[in-house]
mmCIF file of C-alpha atoms in Angstrom:
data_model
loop_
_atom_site.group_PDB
_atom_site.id
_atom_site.type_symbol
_atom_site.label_atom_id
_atom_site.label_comp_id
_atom_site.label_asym_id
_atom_site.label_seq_id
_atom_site.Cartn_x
_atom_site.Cartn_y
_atom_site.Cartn_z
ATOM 1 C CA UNK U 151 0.000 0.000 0.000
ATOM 2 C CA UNK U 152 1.116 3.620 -0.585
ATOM 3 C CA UNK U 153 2.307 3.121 -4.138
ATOM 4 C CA UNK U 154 -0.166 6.110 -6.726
ATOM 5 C CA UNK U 155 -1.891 4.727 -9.913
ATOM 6 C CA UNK U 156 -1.600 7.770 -12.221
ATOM 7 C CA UNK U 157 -4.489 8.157 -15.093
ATOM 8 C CA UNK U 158 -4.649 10.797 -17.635
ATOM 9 C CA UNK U 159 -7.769 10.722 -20.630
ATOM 10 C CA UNK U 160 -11.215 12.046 -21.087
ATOM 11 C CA UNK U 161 -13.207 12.563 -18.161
ATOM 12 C CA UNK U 162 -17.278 12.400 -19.485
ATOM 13 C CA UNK U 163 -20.590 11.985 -18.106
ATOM 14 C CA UNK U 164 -22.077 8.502 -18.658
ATOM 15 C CA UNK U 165 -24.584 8.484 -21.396
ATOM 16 C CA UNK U 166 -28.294 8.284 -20.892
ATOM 17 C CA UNK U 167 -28.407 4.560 -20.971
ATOM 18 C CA UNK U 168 -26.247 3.872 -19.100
ATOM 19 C CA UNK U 169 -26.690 6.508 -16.431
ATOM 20 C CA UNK U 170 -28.712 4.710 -13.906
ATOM 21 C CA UNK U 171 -26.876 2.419 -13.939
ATOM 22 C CA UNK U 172 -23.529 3.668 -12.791
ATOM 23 C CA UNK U 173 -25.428 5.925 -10.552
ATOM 24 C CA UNK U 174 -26.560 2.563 -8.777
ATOM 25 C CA UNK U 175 -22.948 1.375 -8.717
ATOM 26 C CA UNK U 176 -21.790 4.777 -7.920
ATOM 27 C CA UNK U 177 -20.391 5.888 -10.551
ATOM 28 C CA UNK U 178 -20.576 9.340 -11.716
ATOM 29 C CA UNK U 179 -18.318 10.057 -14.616
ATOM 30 C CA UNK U 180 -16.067 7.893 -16.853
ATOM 31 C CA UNK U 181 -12.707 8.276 -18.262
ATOM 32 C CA UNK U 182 -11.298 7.285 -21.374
ATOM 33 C CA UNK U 183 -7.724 6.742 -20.070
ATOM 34 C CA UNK U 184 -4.646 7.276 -22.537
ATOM 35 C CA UNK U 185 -2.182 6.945 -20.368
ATOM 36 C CA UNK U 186 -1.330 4.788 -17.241
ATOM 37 C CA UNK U 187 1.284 3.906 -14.884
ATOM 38 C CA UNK U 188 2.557 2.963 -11.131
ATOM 39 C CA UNK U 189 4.414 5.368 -8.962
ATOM 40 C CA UNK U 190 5.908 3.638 -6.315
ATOM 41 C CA UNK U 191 5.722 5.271 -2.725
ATOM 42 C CA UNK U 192 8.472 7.785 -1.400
ATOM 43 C CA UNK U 193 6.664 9.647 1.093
ATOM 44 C CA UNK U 194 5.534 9.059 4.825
ATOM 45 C CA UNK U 195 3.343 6.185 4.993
ATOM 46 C CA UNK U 196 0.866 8.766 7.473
ATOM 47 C CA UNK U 197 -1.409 9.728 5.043
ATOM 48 C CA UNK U 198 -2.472 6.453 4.885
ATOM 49 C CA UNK U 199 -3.222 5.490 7.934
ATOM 50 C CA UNK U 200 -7.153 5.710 7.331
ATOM 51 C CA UNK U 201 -6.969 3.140 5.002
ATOM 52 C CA UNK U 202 -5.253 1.233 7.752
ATOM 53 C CA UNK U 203 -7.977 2.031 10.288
ATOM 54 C CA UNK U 204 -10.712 0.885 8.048
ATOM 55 C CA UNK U 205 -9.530 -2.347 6.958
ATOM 56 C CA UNK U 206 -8.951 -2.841 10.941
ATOM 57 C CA UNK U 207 -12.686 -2.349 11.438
ATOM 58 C CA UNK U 208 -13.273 -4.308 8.920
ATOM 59 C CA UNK U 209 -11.501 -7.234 10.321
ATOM 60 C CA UNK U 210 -13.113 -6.663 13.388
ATOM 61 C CA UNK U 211 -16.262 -6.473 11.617
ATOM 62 C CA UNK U 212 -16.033 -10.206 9.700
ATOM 63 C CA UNK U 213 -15.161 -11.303 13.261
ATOM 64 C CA UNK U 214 -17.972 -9.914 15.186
ATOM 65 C CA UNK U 215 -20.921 -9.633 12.359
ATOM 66 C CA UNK U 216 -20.375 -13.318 10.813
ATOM 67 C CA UNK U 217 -23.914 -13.673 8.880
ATOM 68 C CA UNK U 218 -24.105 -9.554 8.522
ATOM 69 C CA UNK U 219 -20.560 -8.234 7.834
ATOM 70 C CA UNK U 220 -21.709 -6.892 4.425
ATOM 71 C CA UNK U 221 -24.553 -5.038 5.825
ATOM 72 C CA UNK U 222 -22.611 -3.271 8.748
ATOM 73 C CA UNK U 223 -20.281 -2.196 6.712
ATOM 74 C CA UNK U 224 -22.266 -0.428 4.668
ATOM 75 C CA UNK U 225 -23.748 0.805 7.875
ATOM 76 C CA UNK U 226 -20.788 1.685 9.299
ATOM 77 C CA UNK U 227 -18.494 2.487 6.829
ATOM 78 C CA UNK U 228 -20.844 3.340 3.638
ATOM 79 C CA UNK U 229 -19.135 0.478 1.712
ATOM 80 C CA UNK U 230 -21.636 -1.612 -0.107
ATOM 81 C CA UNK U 231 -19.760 -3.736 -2.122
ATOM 82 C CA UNK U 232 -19.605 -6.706 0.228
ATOM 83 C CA UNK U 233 -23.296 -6.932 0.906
ATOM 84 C CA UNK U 234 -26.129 -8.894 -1.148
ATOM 85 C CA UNK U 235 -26.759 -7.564 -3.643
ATOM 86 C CA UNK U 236 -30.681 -8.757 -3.548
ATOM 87 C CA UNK U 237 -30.229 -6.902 0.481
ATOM 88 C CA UNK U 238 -28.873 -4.231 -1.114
ATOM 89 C CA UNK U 239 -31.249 -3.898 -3.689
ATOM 90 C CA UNK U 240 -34.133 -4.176 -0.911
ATOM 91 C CA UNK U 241 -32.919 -1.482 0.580
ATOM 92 C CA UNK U 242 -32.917 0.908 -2.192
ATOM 93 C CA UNK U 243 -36.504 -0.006 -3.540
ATOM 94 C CA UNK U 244 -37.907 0.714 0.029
ATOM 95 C CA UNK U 245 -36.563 4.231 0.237
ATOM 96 C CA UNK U 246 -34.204 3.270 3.275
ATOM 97 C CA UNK U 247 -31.002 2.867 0.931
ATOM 98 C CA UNK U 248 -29.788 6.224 2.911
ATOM 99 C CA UNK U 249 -28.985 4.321 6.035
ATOM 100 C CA UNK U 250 -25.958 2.774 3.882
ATOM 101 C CA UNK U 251 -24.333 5.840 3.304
ATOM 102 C CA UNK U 252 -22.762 7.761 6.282
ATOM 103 C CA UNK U 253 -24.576 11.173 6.899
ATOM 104 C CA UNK U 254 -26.361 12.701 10.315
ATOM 105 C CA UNK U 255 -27.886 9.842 11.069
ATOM 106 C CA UNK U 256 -24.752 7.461 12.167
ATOM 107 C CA UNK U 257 -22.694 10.786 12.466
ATOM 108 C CA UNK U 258 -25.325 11.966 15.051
ATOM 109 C CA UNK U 259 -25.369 8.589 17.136
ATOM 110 C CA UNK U 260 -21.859 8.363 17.386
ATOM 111 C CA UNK U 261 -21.829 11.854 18.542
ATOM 112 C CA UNK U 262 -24.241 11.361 21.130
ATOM 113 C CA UNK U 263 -22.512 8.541 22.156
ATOM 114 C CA UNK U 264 -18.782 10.200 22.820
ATOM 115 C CA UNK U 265 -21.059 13.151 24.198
ATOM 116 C CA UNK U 266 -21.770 9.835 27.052
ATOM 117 C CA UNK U 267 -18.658 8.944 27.109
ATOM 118 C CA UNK U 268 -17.276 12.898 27.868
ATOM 119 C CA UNK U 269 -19.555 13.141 30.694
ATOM 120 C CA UNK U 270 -18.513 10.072 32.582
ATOM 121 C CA UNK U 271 -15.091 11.586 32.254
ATOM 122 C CA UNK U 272 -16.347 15.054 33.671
ATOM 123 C CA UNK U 273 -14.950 17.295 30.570
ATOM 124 C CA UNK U 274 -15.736 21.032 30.511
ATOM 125 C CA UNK U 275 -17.628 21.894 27.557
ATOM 126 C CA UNK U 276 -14.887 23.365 25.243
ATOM 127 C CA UNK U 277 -12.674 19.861 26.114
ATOM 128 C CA UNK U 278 -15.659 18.105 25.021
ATOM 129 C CA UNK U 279 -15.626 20.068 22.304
ATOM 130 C CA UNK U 280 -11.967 18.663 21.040
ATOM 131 C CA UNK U 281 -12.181 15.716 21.848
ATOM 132 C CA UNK U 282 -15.736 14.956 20.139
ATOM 133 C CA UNK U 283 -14.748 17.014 17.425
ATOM 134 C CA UNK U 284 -10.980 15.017 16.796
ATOM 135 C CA UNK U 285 -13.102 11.515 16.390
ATOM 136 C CA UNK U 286 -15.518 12.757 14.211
ATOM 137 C CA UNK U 287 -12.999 13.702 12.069
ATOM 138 C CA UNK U 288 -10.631 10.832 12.426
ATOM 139 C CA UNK U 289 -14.079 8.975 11.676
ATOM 140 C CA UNK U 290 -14.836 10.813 8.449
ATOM 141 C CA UNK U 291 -11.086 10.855 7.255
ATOM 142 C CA UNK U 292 -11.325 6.907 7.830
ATOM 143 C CA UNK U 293 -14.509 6.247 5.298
ATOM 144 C CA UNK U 294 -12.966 8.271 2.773
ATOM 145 C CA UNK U 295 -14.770 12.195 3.680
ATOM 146 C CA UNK U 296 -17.827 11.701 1.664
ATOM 147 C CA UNK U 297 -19.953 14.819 1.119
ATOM 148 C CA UNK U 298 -22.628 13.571 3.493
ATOM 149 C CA UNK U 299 -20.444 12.953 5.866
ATOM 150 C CA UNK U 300 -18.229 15.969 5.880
ATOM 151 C CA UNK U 301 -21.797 17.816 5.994
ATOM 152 C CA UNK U 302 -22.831 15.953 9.130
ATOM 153 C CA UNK U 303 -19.705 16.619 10.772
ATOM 154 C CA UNK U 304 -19.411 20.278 10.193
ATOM 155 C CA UNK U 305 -22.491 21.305 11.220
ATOM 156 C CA UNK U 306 -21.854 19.060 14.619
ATOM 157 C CA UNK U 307 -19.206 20.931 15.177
ATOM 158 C CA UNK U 308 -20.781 23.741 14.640
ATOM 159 C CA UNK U 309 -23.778 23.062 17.239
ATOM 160 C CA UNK U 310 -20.371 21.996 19.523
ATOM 161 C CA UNK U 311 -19.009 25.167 19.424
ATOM 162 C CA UNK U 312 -21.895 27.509 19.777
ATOM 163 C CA UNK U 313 -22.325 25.724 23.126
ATOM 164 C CA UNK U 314 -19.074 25.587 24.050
ATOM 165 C CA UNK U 315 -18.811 29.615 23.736
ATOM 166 C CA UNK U 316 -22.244 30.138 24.852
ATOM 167 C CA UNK U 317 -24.079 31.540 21.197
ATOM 168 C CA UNK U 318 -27.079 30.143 19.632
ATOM 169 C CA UNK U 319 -26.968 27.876 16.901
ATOM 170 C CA UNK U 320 -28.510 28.681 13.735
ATOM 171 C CA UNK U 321 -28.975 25.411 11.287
ATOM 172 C CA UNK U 322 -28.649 26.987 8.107
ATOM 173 C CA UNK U 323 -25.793 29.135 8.766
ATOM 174 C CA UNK U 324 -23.869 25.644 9.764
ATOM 175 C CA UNK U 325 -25.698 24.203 6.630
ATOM 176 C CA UNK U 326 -24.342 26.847 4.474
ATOM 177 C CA UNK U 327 -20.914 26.939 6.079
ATOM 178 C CA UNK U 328 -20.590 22.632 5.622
ATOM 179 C CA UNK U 329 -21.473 23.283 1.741
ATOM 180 C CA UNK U 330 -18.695 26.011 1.458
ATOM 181 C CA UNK U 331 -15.882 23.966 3.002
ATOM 182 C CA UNK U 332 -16.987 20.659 1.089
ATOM 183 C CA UNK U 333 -16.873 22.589 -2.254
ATOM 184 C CA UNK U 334 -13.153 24.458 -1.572
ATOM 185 C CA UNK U 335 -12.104 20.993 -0.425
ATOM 186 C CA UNK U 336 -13.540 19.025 -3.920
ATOM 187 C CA UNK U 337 -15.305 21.492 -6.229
ATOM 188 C CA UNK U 338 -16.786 18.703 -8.176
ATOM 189 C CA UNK U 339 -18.718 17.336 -4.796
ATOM 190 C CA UNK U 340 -21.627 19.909 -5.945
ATOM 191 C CA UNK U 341 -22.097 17.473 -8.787
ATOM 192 C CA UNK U 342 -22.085 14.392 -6.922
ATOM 193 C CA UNK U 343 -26.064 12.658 -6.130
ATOM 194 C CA UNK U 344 -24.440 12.322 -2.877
ATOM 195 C CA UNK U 345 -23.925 16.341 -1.995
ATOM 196 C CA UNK U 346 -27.278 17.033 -3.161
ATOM 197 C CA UNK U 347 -29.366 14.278 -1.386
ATOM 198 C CA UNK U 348 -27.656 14.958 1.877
ATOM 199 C CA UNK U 349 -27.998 18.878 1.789
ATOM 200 C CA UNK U 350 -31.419 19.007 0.416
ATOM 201 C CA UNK U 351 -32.758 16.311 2.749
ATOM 202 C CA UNK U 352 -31.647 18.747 5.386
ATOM 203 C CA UNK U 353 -32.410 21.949 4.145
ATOM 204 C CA UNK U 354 -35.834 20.069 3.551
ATOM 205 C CA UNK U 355 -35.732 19.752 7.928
ATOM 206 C CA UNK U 356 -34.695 23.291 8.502
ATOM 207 C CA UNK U 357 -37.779 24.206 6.350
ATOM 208 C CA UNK U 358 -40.567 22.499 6.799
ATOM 209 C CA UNK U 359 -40.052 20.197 9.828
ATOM 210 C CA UNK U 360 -40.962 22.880 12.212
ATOM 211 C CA UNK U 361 -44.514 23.991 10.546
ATOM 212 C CA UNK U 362 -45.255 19.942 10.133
ATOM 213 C CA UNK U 363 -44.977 19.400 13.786
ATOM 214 C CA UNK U 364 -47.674 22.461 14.876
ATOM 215 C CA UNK U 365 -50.029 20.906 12.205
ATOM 216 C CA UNK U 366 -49.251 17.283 14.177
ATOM 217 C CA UNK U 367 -49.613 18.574 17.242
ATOM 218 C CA UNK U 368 -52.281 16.444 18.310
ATOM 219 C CA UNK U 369 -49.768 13.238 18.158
ATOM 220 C CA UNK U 370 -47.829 11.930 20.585
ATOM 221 C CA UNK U 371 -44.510 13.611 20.577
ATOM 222 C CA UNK U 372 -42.738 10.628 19.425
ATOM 223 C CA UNK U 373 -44.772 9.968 16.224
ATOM 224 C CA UNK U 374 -44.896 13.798 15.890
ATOM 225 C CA UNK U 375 -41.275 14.082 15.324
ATOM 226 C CA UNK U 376 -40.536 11.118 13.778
ATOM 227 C CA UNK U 377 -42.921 11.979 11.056
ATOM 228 C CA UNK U 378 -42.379 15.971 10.908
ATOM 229 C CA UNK U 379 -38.800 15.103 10.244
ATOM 230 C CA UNK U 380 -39.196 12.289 7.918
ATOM 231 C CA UNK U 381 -41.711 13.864 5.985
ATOM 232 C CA UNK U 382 -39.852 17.042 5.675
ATOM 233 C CA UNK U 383 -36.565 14.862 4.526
ATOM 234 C CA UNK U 384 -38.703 13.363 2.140
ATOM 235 C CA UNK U 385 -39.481 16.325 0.728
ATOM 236 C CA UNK U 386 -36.289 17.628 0.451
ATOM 237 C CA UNK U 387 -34.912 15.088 -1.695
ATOM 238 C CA UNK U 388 -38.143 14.497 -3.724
ATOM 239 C CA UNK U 389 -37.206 16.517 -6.849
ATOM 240 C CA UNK U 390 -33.546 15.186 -6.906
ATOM 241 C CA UNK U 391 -34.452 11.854 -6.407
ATOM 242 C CA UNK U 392 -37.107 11.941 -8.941
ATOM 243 C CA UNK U 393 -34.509 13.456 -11.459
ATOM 244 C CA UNK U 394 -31.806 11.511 -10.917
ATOM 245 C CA UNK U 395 -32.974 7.897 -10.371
ATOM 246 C CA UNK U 396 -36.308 8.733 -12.253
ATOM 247 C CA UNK U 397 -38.521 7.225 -9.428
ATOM 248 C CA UNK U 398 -39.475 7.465 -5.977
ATOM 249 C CA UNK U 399 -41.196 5.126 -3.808
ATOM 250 C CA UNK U 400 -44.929 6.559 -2.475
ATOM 251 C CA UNK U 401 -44.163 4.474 1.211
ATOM 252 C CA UNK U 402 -40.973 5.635 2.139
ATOM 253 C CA UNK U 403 -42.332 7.466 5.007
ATOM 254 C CA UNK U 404 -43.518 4.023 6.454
ATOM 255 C CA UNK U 405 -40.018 2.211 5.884
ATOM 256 C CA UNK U 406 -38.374 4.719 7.541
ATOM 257 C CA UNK U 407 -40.502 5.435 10.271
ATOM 258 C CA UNK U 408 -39.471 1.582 10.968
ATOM 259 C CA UNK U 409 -36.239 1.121 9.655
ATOM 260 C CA UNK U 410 -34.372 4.302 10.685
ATOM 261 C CA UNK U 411 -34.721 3.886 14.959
ATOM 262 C CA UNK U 412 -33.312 -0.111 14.434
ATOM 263 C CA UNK U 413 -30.632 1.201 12.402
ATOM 264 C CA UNK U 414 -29.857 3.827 14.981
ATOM 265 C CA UNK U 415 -29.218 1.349 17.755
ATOM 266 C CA UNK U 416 -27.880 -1.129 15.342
ATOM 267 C CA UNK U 417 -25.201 1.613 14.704
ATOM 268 C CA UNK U 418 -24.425 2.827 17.879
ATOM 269 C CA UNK U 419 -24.005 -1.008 19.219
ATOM 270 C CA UNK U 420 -21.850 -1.874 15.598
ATOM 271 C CA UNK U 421 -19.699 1.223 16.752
ATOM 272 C CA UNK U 422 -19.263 0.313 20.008
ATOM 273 C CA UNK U 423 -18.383 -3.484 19.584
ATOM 274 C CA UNK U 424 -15.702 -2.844 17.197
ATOM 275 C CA UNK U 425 -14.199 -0.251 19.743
ATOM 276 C CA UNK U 426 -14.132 -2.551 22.627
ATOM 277 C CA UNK U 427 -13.539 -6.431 20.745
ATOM 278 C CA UNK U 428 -9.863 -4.838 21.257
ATOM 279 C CA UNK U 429 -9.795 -4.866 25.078
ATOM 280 C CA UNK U 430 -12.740 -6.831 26.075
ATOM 281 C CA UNK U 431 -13.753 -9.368 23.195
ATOM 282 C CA UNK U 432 -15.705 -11.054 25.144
ATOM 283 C CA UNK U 433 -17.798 -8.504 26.072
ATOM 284 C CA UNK U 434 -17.772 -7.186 21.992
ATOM 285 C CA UNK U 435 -18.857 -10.216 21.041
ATOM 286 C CA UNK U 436 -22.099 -9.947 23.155
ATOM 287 C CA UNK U 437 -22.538 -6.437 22.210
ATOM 288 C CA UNK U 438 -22.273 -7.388 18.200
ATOM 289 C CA UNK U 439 -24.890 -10.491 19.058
ATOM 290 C CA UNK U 440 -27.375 -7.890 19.481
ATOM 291 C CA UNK U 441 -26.426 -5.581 17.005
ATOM 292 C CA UNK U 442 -26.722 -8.543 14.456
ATOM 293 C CA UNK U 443 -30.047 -9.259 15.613
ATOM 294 C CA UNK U 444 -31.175 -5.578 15.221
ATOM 295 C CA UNK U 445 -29.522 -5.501 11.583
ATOM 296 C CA UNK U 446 -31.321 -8.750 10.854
ATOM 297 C CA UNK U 447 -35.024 -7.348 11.714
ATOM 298 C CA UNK U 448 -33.896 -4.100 9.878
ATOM 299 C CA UNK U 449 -33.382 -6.803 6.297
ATOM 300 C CA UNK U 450 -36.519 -8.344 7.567
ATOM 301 C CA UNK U 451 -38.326 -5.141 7.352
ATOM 302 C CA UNK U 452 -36.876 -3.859 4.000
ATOM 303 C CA UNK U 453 -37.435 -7.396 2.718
ATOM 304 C CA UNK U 454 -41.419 -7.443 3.658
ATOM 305 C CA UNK U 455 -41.845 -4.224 2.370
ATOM 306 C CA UNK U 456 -40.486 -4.596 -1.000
ATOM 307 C CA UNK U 457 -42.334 -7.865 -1.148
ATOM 308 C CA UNK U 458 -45.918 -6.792 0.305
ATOM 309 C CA UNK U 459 -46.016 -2.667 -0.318
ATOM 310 C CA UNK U 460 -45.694 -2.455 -4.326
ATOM 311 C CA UNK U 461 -46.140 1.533 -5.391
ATOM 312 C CA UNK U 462 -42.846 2.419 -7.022
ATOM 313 C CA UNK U 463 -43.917 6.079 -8.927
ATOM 314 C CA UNK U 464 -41.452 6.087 -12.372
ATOM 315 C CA UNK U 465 -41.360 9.202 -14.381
ATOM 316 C CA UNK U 466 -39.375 9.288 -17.553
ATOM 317 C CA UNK U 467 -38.242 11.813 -18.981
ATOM 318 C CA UNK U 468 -38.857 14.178 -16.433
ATOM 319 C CA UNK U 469 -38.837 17.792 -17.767
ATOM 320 C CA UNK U 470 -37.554 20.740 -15.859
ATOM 321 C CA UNK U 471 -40.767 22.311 -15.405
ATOM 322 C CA UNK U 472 -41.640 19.469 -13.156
ATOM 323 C CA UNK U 473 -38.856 19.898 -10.962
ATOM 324 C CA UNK U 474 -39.528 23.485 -10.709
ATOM 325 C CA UNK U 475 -42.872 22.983 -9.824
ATOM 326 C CA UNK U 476 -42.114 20.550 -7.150
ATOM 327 C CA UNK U 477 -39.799 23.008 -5.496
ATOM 328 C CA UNK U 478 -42.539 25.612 -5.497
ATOM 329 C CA UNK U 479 -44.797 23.297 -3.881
ATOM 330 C CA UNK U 480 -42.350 22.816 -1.076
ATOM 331 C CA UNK U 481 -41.486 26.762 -0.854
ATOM 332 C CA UNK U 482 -45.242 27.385 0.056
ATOM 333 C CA UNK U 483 -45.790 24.779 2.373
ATOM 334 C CA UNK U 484 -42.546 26.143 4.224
ATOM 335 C CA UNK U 485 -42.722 29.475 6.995
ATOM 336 C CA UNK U 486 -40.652 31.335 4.290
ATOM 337 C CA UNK U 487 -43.778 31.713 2.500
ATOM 338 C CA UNK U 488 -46.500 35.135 3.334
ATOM 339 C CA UNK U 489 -49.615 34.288 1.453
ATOM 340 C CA UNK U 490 -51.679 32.366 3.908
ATOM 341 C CA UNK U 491 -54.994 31.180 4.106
ATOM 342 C CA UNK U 492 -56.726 30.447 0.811
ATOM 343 C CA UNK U 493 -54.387 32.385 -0.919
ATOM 344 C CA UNK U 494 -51.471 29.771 0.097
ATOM 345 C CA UNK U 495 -53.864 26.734 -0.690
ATOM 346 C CA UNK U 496 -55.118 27.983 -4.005
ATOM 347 C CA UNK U 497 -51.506 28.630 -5.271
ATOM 348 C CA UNK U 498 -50.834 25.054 -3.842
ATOM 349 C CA UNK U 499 -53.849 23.619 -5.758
ATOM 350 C CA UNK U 500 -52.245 25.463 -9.248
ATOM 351 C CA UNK U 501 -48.607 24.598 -8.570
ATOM 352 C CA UNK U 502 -50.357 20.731 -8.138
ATOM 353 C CA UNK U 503 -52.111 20.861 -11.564
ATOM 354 C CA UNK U 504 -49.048 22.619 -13.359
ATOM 355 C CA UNK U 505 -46.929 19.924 -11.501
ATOM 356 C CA UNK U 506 -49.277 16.706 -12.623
ATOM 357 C CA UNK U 507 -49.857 18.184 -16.741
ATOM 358 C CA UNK U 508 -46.307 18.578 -16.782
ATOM 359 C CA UNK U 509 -46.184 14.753 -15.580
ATOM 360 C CA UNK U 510 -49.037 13.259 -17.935
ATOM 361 C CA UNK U 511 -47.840 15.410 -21.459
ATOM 362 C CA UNK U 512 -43.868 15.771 -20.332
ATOM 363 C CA UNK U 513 -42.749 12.541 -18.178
ATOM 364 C CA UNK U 514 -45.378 9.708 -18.790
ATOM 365 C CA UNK U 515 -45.649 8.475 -14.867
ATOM 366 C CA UNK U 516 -46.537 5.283 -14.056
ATOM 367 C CA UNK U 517 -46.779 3.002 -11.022
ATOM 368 C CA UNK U 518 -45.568 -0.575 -11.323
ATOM 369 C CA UNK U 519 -44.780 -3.050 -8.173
ATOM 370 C CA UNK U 520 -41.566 -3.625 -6.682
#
């Protein structure tokens, strides 16, 4: 390890065929290399010690997870390639495929779960702050910084650090500021599905999650949030996932109202096997037992819904109008909008018909089964 495969050709953008394809994969572009060779290593090895990190885990991983090693580490680690593919593709067609790649969700448990571990040690807020801060990091620098990620841990930091110094947090400053590092870092991020999904599934929370939860006020505040937040997420990434994958699955609110709290616990007890199997295997090895058995009921559920809840919306050929439209939708059901009353719901009602003619003469919907 350490030796650089050098590539020089034509970098292009998959043709229309083949696009969804490589998106599944994920692939983005292609290159038409001219030119390749080997340059062996002559630097310090350091840089590469995230490689060596994550190919610990993942030893510890095929150790502790033996009939679910794919699956955590694409929970873990965002790496799909060792899973099933008919798991994988399970997950995907159930709108839960999100839970493989590393964002807020596993970013935030892990958090929560060093902010445990910081008080037990008694750490003032600003050493909390470092500490919390230097294992995110080392965390995202191990799974290779992917947007998402990056995003997630930015903005933690942010939240961090306006406690730490006693100012209020403000999520779309931090959301803003995460998007401006990630894009000096690797310009071409902005292009990536990846960047997109993860900042408009947020920007989707900051906007509409709030309003959703006074019009649900009459749930318990369990359900309340759980769907406010989901539902605004949802919307978020409606239009991109609609344009990208050309499809979007009408009961992803139920399979993640299921799926998402047993992949929260299956993370945080994933997480915390692999850090103790070092020092205490025995006591890993119990942890990971019931970690598995979480991950398994989390298959089980993407499995019975892709087998008993067909509704898979495909639109083909999706025109930009639509997307517009869609976007317009979400603007006025957000507080950023004024018009209210039947103003608000008879702009809704035309955005709605412009949205579904631009579906019937532009895109051709249909809804098959999974």
């Amino acid at each position: 390890m350490g030796d650089t495969l050098t590539v020089k050709g034509k970098l292009t953008i998959p043709k229309e065929n083949r696009r969804l394809y490589d998106l599944s994969q994920g692939v983005g572009y292609r290159i038409t290399a001219k030119d390749v060779g080997i340059e062996p290593a002559t630097e310090s090895q350091m840089r590469y010690w995230p490689q060596y990190a994550a190919d610990w885990v993942k030893e510890g991983i095929d150790a502790l997870f033996p009939e679910t090693a794919g699956t955590v580490k694409g929970i873990l680690l965002g790496e799909t390639e060792a899973m099933e593919e008919l798991v994988l593709e399970q997950f995907r067609t159930v709108g839960i495929g999100h839970i493989l790649a590393v964002s807020g969700l596993h970013v935030g448990f892990i958090a929560g779960l060093l902010m445990v571990f910081t008080k037990l040690l008694r750490l003032r807020e600003k050493a909390t702050f470092v500490v919390v801060s230097l294992c995110l990091w080392g965390y995202c620098f191990m799974i290779g910084m992917p947007p998402s990620a990056m995003r997630a841990v930015i903005m933690a930091n942010c939240l961090q650090l306006s406690k730490a110094l006693g100012r209020q947090y403000d999520l779309f400053t931090g959301l803003a500021l995460a998007a401006l590092i990630t894009v000096m870092i690797n310009p071409l991020s902005l292009f990536q599905v990846g960047f997109l999904m993860s900042y408009g599934a947020v920007l989707g929370i900051g906007a509409l999650s709030g309003a959703l939860q006074k019009r649900l006020h009459k749930l318990p505040d369990w359900l309340k949030n759980s769907l406010s937040i989901s539902l605004s997420a949802q919307a978020g990434i409606l239009p991109i996932s609609i344009y990208t994958f050309e499809n979007w699955y009408l009961f992803g609110i139920i399979s993640n109202l299921l799926a998402v709290p047993v992949a929260g616990a299956a993370t945080t007890l994933a997480f915390v096997a692999c850090l103790v199997y070092p020092l205490l295997p025995f006591l890993a090895r119990a942890i990971a037992f019931l970690g598995e058995g979480l991950i398994m009921v989390m298959e089980a559920i993407a499995r019975f819904l892709s087998l008993c809840l067909p509704g898979t919306v495909v639109t083909n050929r999706l025109n930009i109008l639509s997307v517009g439209v869609l976007y317009g939708i979400l603007f006025c059901l957000s507080p950023w909008c004024h018009a209210k009353g039947k103003k608000r719901r008879w702009i809704i009602v035309i955005l709605i018909a412009l949205l579904i003619a631009s579906l019937l003469f532009g895109g051709e919907p249909w809804i098959t089964g999974n």
